[in-house]
Each structure stands twice: as structure tokens, then as C-alpha cells.
Amino acid sequence: MDNTETQLNPVLRIRIADQYGKPVAIPVNQQAKWLAEIAQTKTLTPHALNVAKRMGFTVEYTQPVLPEEFA
């Protein structure tokens, strides 16, 4: 792990996906993955994201990248 990966970036990038008919927030960047690790979950809850926002984080939503055969 190089030094750029250990610096805290105040942006949490997440992707919204459907799991069993429920929307879930899947962490995309390292900071979002660390937050999920602290919460001991694989996805982030609305509550965890709201707390992160109060801590000064910005939440960015990304779209999934489609494989070439679906594009």
C-alpha cells in the first residue's frame, strides 16, 4: 500500500444495487470500504451514510460499468 492509499479522502463513493428487491449501497472506493469494515457490513446502511455526512464526508453515487456485450 503506497502513501496515497492511506491518506483520508473525504469522499465516499458508493453504487446502489438491488439485492433481493431491496436497494443497497455498495462501497466503491477505499474510504467507503473502510467505513463498511468499521460497521462490520459489506454494504452501507442509510444510517451509516448519514453519520459519515455529519462527520464531514461527501457521498458520491456511481453508476455500474456495463460489460461491453451489454453496452
mmCIF file of N, CA, C and O in Angstrom:
data_model
loop_
_atom_site.group_PDB
_atom_site.id
_atom_site.type_symbol
_atom_site.label_atom_id
_atom_site.label_comp_id
_atom_site.label_asym_id
_atom_site.label_seq_id
_atom_site.Cartn_x
_atom_site.Cartn_y
_atom_site.Cartn_z
ATOM 1 N N MET A 1 0.852 -1.170 0.000
ATOM 2 C CA MET A 1 0.000 0.000 0.000
ATOM 3 C C MET A 1 0.899 1.234 0.000
ATOM 4 O O MET A 1 1.749 1.377 0.849
ATOM 5 N N ASP A 2 0.690 2.111 -0.990
ATOM 6 C CA ASP A 2 1.500 3.315 -1.025
ATOM 7 C C ASP A 2 0.854 4.416 -0.195
ATOM 8 O O ASP A 2 -0.246 4.274 0.332
ATOM 9 N N ASN A 3 1.550 5.527 -0.066
ATOM 10 C CA ASN A 3 1.116 6.619 0.800
ATOM 11 C C ASN A 3 -0.210 7.228 0.363
ATOM 12 O O ASN A 3 -0.979 7.683 1.188
ATOM 13 N N THR A 4 -0.518 7.249 -0.932
ATOM 14 C CA THR A 4 -1.763 7.863 -1.392
ATOM 15 C C THR A 4 -2.979 7.070 -0.937
ATOM 16 O O THR A 4 -4.050 7.636 -0.753
ATOM 17 N N GLU A 5 -2.833 5.777 -0.739
ATOM 18 C CA GLU A 5 -3.964 4.960 -0.299
ATOM 19 C C GLU A 5 -4.261 5.144 1.180
ATOM 20 O O GLU A 5 -5.364 4.868 1.626
ATOM 21 N N THR A 6 -3.289 5.585 1.955
ATOM 22 C CA THR A 6 -3.505 5.719 3.388
ATOM 23 C C THR A 6 -4.005 7.103 3.775
ATOM 24 O O THR A 6 -4.438 7.292 4.890
ATOM 25 N N GLN A 7 -3.947 8.076 2.865
ATOM 26 C CA GLN A 7 -4.448 9.408 3.169
ATOM 27 C C GLN A 7 -5.968 9.394 3.113
ATOM 28 O O GLN A 7 -6.565 8.794 2.233
ATOM 29 N N LEU A 8 -6.590 10.087 4.056
ATOM 30 C CA LEU A 8 -8.041 10.115 4.127
ATOM 31 C C LEU A 8 -8.605 11.072 3.085
ATOM 32 O O LEU A 8 -8.229 12.231 3.027
ATOM 33 N N ASN A 9 -9.498 10.567 2.280
ATOM 34 C CA ASN A 9 -10.196 11.348 1.271
ATOM 35 C C ASN A 9 -11.627 11.519 1.783
ATOM 36 O O ASN A 9 -12.282 10.538 2.099
ATOM 37 N N PRO A 10 -12.131 12.754 1.847
ATOM 38 C CA PRO A 10 -13.453 12.950 2.437
ATOM 39 C C PRO A 10 -14.618 12.584 1.515
ATOM 40 O O PRO A 10 -15.734 13.032 1.723
ATOM 41 N N VAL A 11 -14.368 11.771 0.488
ATOM 42 C CA VAL A 11 -15.427 11.380 -0.446
ATOM 43 C C VAL A 11 -15.665 9.875 -0.333
ATOM 44 O O VAL A 11 -14.740 9.083 -0.430
ATOM 45 N N LEU A 12 -16.922 9.503 -0.121
ATOM 46 C CA LEU A 12 -17.318 8.100 -0.114
ATOM 47 C C LEU A 12 -18.040 7.827 -1.428
ATOM 48 O O LEU A 12 -19.059 8.442 -1.712
ATOM 49 N N ARG A 13 -17.496 6.931 -2.224
ATOM 50 C CA ARG A 13 -18.149 6.577 -3.488
ATOM 51 C C ARG A 13 -18.878 5.262 -3.288
ATOM 52 O O ARG A 13 -18.292 4.271 -2.850
ATOM 53 N N ILE A 14 -20.171 5.292 -3.603
ATOM 54 C CA ILE A 14 -20.983 4.083 -3.458
ATOM 55 C C ILE A 14 -21.789 3.859 -4.728
ATOM 56 O O ILE A 14 -22.005 4.779 -5.521
ATOM 57 N N ARG A 15 -22.186 2.626 -4.897
ATOM 58 C CA ARG A 15 -23.029 2.231 -6.033
ATOM 59 C C ARG A 15 -24.289 1.614 -5.449
ATOM 60 O O ARG A 15 -24.221 0.768 -4.553
ATOM 61 N N ILE A 16 -25.440 2.038 -5.942
ATOM 62 C CA ILE A 16 -26.707 1.481 -5.480
ATOM 63 C C ILE A 16 -27.041 0.269 -6.345
ATOM 64 O O ILE A 16 -26.999 0.338 -7.572
ATOM 65 N N ALA A 17 -27.328 -0.833 -5.683
ATOM 66 C CA ALA A 17 -27.675 -2.071 -6.388
ATOM 67 C C ALA A 17 -28.926 -2.660 -5.741
ATOM 68 O O ALA A 17 -29.318 -2.276 -4.634
ATOM 69 N N ASP A 18 -29.529 -3.584 -6.440
ATOM 70 C CA ASP A 18 -30.729 -4.251 -5.957
ATOM 71 C C ASP A 18 -30.346 -5.650 -5.466
ATOM 72 O O ASP A 18 -29.789 -6.437 -6.221
ATOM 73 N N GLN A 19 -30.603 -5.920 -4.196
ATOM 74 C CA GLN A 19 -30.367 -7.255 -3.647
ATOM 75 C C GLN A 19 -31.676 -7.753 -3.045
ATOM 76 O O GLN A 19 -32.170 -7.172 -2.070
ATOM 77 N N TYR A 20 -32.215 -8.793 -3.660
ATOM 78 C CA TYR A 20 -33.461 -9.394 -3.187
ATOM 79 C C TYR A 20 -34.591 -8.367 -3.095
ATOM 80 O O TYR A 20 -35.371 -8.356 -2.145
ATOM 81 N N GLY A 21 -34.642 -7.448 -4.067
ATOM 82 C CA GLY A 21 -35.697 -6.462 -4.113
ATOM 83 C C GLY A 21 -35.488 -5.238 -3.240
ATOM 84 O O GLY A 21 -36.353 -4.379 -3.160
ATOM 85 N N LYS A 22 -34.345 -5.154 -2.552
ATOM 86 C CA LYS A 22 -34.050 -4.006 -1.693
ATOM 87 C C LYS A 22 -32.840 -3.266 -2.243
ATOM 88 O O LYS A 22 -31.853 -3.893 -2.623
ATOM 89 N N PRO A 23 -32.879 -1.937 -2.262
ATOM 90 C CA PRO A 23 -31.687 -1.194 -2.684
ATOM 91 C C PRO A 23 -30.623 -1.238 -1.589
ATOM 92 O O PRO A 23 -30.935 -1.121 -0.399
ATOM 93 N N VAL A 24 -29.379 -1.449 -1.994
ATOM 94 C CA VAL A 24 -28.256 -1.467 -1.055
ATOM 95 C C VAL A 24 -27.162 -0.566 -1.591
ATOM 96 O O VAL A 24 -27.031 -0.367 -2.798
ATOM 97 N N ALA A 25 -26.362 -0.015 -0.679
ATOM 98 C CA ALA A 25 -25.250 0.864 -1.036
ATOM 99 C C ALA A 25 -23.953 0.062 -0.956
ATOM 100 O O ALA A 25 -23.515 -0.325 0.129
ATOM 101 N N ILE A 26 -23.346 -0.180 -2.109
ATOM 102 C CA ILE A 26 -22.118 -0.967 -2.183
ATOM 103 C C ILE A 26 -20.922 -0.014 -2.216
ATOM 104 O O ILE A 26 -20.864 0.874 -3.070
ATOM 105 N N PRO A 27 -19.971 -0.167 -1.303
ATOM 106 C CA PRO A 27 -18.796 0.707 -1.295
ATOM 107 C C PRO A 27 -17.957 0.511 -2.556
ATOM 108 O O PRO A 27 -17.730 -0.622 -2.979
ATOM 109 N N VAL A 28 -17.481 1.622 -3.126
ATOM 110 C CA VAL A 28 -16.671 1.560 -4.339
ATOM 111 C C VAL A 28 -15.221 1.942 -4.047
ATOM 112 O O VAL A 28 -14.306 1.213 -4.403
ATOM 113 N N ASN A 29 -15.004 3.077 -3.364
ATOM 114 C CA ASN A 29 -13.619 3.480 -3.101
ATOM 115 C C ASN A 29 -13.160 2.979 -1.732
ATOM 116 O O ASN A 29 -13.939 2.446 -0.940
ATOM 117 N N GLN A 30 -11.874 3.145 -1.462
ATOM 118 C CA GLN A 30 -11.285 2.576 -0.242
ATOM 119 C C GLN A 30 -11.916 3.162 1.016
ATOM 120 O O GLN A 30 -12.160 2.435 1.981
ATOM 121 N N GLN A 31 -12.209 4.454 1.029
ATOM 122 C CA GLN A 31 -12.778 5.065 2.227
ATOM 123 C C GLN A 31 -14.155 4.471 2.535
ATOM 124 O O GLN A 31 -14.475 4.212 3.696
ATOM 125 N N ALA A 32 -14.959 4.249 1.520
ATOM 126 C CA ALA A 32 -16.275 3.641 1.729
ATOM 127 C C ALA A 32 -16.130 2.199 2.209
ATOM 128 O O ALA A 32 -16.898 1.738 3.056
ATOM 129 N N LYS A 33 -15.134 1.492 1.689
ATOM 130 C CA LYS A 33 -14.894 0.113 2.141
ATOM 131 C C LYS A 33 -14.452 0.090 3.591
ATOM 132 O O LYS A 33 -14.863 -0.789 4.359
ATOM 133 N N TRP A 34 -13.633 1.063 3.995
ATOM 134 C CA TRP A 34 -13.218 1.131 5.398
ATOM 135 C C TRP A 34 -14.406 1.418 6.303
ATOM 136 O O TRP A 34 -14.514 0.842 7.383
ATOM 137 N N LEU A 35 -15.306 2.298 5.880
ATOM 138 C CA LEU A 35 -16.497 2.592 6.672
ATOM 139 C C LEU A 35 -17.348 1.331 6.846
ATOM 140 O O LEU A 35 -17.829 1.038 7.942
ATOM 141 N N ALA A 36 -17.507 0.568 5.777
ATOM 142 C CA ALA A 36 -18.257 -0.693 5.872
ATOM 143 C C ALA A 36 -17.547 -1.673 6.806
ATOM 144 O O ALA A 36 -18.199 -2.394 7.568
ATOM 145 N N GLU A 37 -16.220 -1.673 6.776
ATOM 146 C CA GLU A 37 -15.460 -2.557 7.664
ATOM 147 C C GLU A 37 -15.682 -2.160 9.125
ATOM 148 O O GLU A 37 -15.882 -3.021 9.989
ATOM 149 N N ILE A 38 -15.690 -0.862 9.402
ATOM 150 C CA ILE A 38 -15.957 -0.395 10.766
ATOM 151 C C ILE A 38 -17.354 -0.812 11.202
ATOM 152 O O ILE A 38 -17.562 -1.247 12.337
ATOM 153 N N ALA A 39 -18.314 -0.705 10.282
ATOM 154 C CA ALA A 39 -19.698 -1.079 10.586
ATOM 155 C C ALA A 39 -19.897 -2.591 10.586
ATOM 156 O O ALA A 39 -20.983 -3.068 10.919
ATOM 157 N N GLN A 40 -18.870 -3.337 10.206
ATOM 158 C CA GLN A 40 -18.901 -4.794 10.128
ATOM 159 C C GLN A 40 -20.003 -5.278 9.191
ATOM 160 O O GLN A 40 -20.755 -6.204 9.497
ATOM 161 N N THR A 41 -20.087 -4.604 8.025
ATOM 162 C CA THR A 41 -21.054 -4.976 6.999
ATOM 163 C C THR A 41 -20.368 -4.936 5.638
ATOM 164 O O THR A 41 -19.286 -4.373 5.491
ATOM 165 N N LYS A 42 -20.998 -5.538 4.654
ATOM 166 C CA LYS A 42 -20.473 -5.482 3.289
ATOM 167 C C LYS A 42 -21.087 -4.327 2.509
ATOM 168 O O LYS A 42 -20.514 -3.850 1.538
ATOM 169 N N THR A 43 -22.262 -3.885 2.933
ATOM 170 C CA THR A 43 -22.919 -2.743 2.310
ATOM 171 C C THR A 43 -23.134 -1.677 3.382
ATOM 172 O O THR A 43 -23.083 -1.963 4.579
ATOM 173 N N LEU A 44 -23.381 -0.449 2.936
ATOM 174 C CA LEU A 44 -23.566 0.652 3.881
ATOM 175 C C LEU A 44 -25.048 0.965 4.041
ATOM 176 O O LEU A 44 -25.794 1.032 3.068
ATOM 177 N N THR A 45 -25.448 1.161 5.268
ATOM 178 C CA THR A 45 -26.838 1.482 5.561
ATOM 179 C C THR A 45 -27.054 2.989 5.418
ATOM 180 O O THR A 45 -26.101 3.778 5.503
ATOM 181 N N PRO A 46 -28.303 3.413 5.236
ATOM 182 C CA PRO A 46 -28.581 4.854 5.223
ATOM 183 C C PRO A 46 -28.099 5.534 6.506
ATOM 184 O O PRO A 46 -27.589 6.649 6.468
ATOM 185 N N HIS A 47 -28.226 4.850 7.632
ATOM 186 C CA HIS A 47 -27.771 5.422 8.904
ATOM 187 C C HIS A 47 -26.262 5.670 8.884
ATOM 188 O O HIS A 47 -25.796 6.748 9.283
ATOM 189 N N ALA A 48 -25.479 4.692 8.428
ATOM 190 C CA ALA A 48 -24.020 4.844 8.375
ATOM 191 C C ALA A 48 -23.630 5.997 7.449
ATOM 192 O O ALA A 48 -22.724 6.774 7.757
ATOM 193 N N LEU A 49 -24.329 6.124 6.320
ATOM 194 C CA LEU A 49 -24.031 7.219 5.393
ATOM 195 C C LEU A 49 -24.391 8.571 5.994
ATOM 196 O O LEU A 49 -23.656 9.549 5.820
ATOM 197 N N ASN A 50 -25.493 8.647 6.745
ATOM 198 C CA ASN A 50 -25.871 9.904 7.401
ATOM 199 C C ASN A 50 -24.856 10.302 8.462
ATOM 200 O O ASN A 50 -24.513 11.474 8.587
ATOM 201 N N VAL A 51 -24.366 9.341 9.224
ATOM 202 C CA VAL A 51 -23.341 9.633 10.230
ATOM 203 C C VAL A 51 -22.062 10.109 9.541
ATOM 204 O O VAL A 51 -21.433 11.079 9.982
ATOM 205 N N ALA A 52 -21.684 9.464 8.459
ATOM 206 C CA ALA A 52 -20.482 9.864 7.717
ATOM 207 C C ALA A 52 -20.624 11.300 7.200
ATOM 208 O O ALA A 52 -19.668 12.076 7.248
ATOM 209 N N LYS A 53 -21.812 11.655 6.728
ATOM 210 C CA LYS A 53 -22.047 13.027 6.261
ATOM 211 C C LYS A 53 -21.877 14.025 7.404
ATOM 212 O O LYS A 53 -21.289 15.089 7.226
ATOM 213 N N ARG A 54 -22.381 13.664 8.594
ATOM 214 C CA ARG A 54 -22.223 14.556 9.757
ATOM 215 C C ARG A 54 -20.755 14.684 10.148
ATOM 216 O O ARG A 54 -20.352 15.698 10.718
ATOM 217 N N MET A 55 -19.949 13.660 9.829
ATOM 218 C CA MET A 55 -18.518 13.700 10.120
ATOM 219 C C MET A 55 -17.744 14.508 9.080
ATOM 220 O O MET A 55 -16.550 14.718 9.230
ATOM 221 N N GLY A 56 -18.421 14.949 8.021
ATOM 222 C CA GLY A 56 -17.757 15.765 7.021
ATOM 223 C C GLY A 56 -17.490 15.070 5.701
ATOM 224 O O GLY A 56 -16.895 15.666 4.805
ATOM 225 N N PHE A 57 -17.917 13.827 5.569
ATOM 226 C CA PHE A 57 -17.732 13.110 4.308
ATOM 227 C C PHE A 57 -18.774 13.553 3.291
ATOM 228 O O PHE A 57 -19.883 13.929 3.640
ATOM 229 N N THR A 58 -18.396 13.475 2.035
ATOM 230 C CA THR A 58 -19.313 13.690 0.929
ATOM 231 C C THR A 58 -19.602 12.334 0.317
ATOM 232 O O THR A 58 -18.686 11.513 0.175
ATOM 233 N N VAL A 59 -20.850 12.077 -0.034
ATOM 234 C CA VAL A 59 -21.219 10.799 -0.653
ATOM 235 C C VAL A 59 -21.454 11.040 -2.139
ATOM 236 O O VAL A 59 -22.224 11.918 -2.515
ATOM 237 N N GLU A 60 -20.750 10.275 -2.969
ATOM 238 C CA GLU A 60 -20.934 10.327 -4.415
ATOM 239 C C GLU A 60 -21.492 8.988 -4.866
ATOM 240 O O GLU A 60 -21.015 7.940 -4.442
ATOM 241 N N TYR A 61 -22.476 9.058 -5.743
ATOM 242 C CA TYR A 61 -23.094 7.845 -6.263
ATOM 243 C C TYR A 61 -22.540 7.580 -7.654
ATOM 244 O O TYR A 61 -22.501 8.475 -8.495
ATOM 245 N N THR A 62 -22.076 6.359 -7.892
ATOM 246 C CA THR A 62 -21.535 5.989 -9.200
ATOM 247 C C THR A 62 -22.485 5.010 -9.874
ATOM 248 O O THR A 62 -23.223 4.284 -9.209
ATOM 249 N N GLN A 63 -22.443 4.998 -11.162
ATOM 250 C CA GLN A 63 -23.230 4.043 -11.934
ATOM 251 C C GLN A 63 -22.363 2.818 -12.211
ATOM 252 O O GLN A 63 -21.157 2.949 -12.421
ATOM 253 N N PRO A 64 -22.958 1.643 -12.255
ATOM 254 C CA PRO A 64 -22.165 0.459 -12.592
ATOM 255 C C PRO A 64 -21.686 0.533 -14.038
ATOM 256 O O PRO A 64 -22.344 1.102 -14.896
ATOM 257 N N VAL A 65 -20.515 -0.018 -14.268
ATOM 258 C CA VAL A 65 -19.963 -0.074 -15.615
ATOM 259 C C VAL A 65 -20.435 -1.368 -16.255
ATOM 260 O O VAL A 65 -20.236 -2.459 -15.717
ATOM 261 N N LEU A 66 -21.095 -1.245 -17.388
ATOM 262 C CA LEU A 66 -21.620 -2.418 -18.077
ATOM 263 C C LEU A 66 -20.531 -3.100 -18.876
ATOM 264 O O LEU A 66 -19.703 -2.439 -19.497
ATOM 265 N N PRO A 67 -20.523 -4.429 -18.894
ATOM 266 C CA PRO A 67 -19.603 -5.130 -19.781
ATOM 267 C C PRO A 67 -19.895 -4.758 -21.227
ATOM 268 O O PRO A 67 -21.013 -4.357 -21.565
ATOM 269 N N GLU A 68 -18.903 -4.883 -22.092
ATOM 270 C CA GLU A 68 -19.045 -4.464 -23.490
ATOM 271 C C GLU A 68 -20.254 -5.104 -24.178
ATOM 272 O O GLU A 68 -20.933 -4.457 -24.950
ATOM 273 N N GLU A 69 -20.545 -6.352 -23.876
ATOM 274 C CA GLU A 69 -21.649 -7.016 -24.549
ATOM 275 C C GLU A 69 -23.011 -6.439 -24.186
ATOM 276 O O GLU A 69 -23.987 -6.655 -24.866
ATOM 277 N N PHE A 70 -23.086 -5.675 -23.094
ATOM 278 C CA PHE A 70 -24.345 -5.043 -22.700
ATOM 279 C C PHE A 70 -24.399 -3.562 -23.076
ATOM 280 O O PHE A 70 -25.440 -2.945 -22.959
ATOM 281 N N ALA A 71 -23.279 -2.999 -23.473
ATOM 282 C CA ALA A 71 -23.236 -1.560 -23.793
ATOM 283 C C ALA A 71 -23.850 -1.250 -25.136
ATOM 284 O O ALA A 71 -24.029 -2.056 -25.988
#
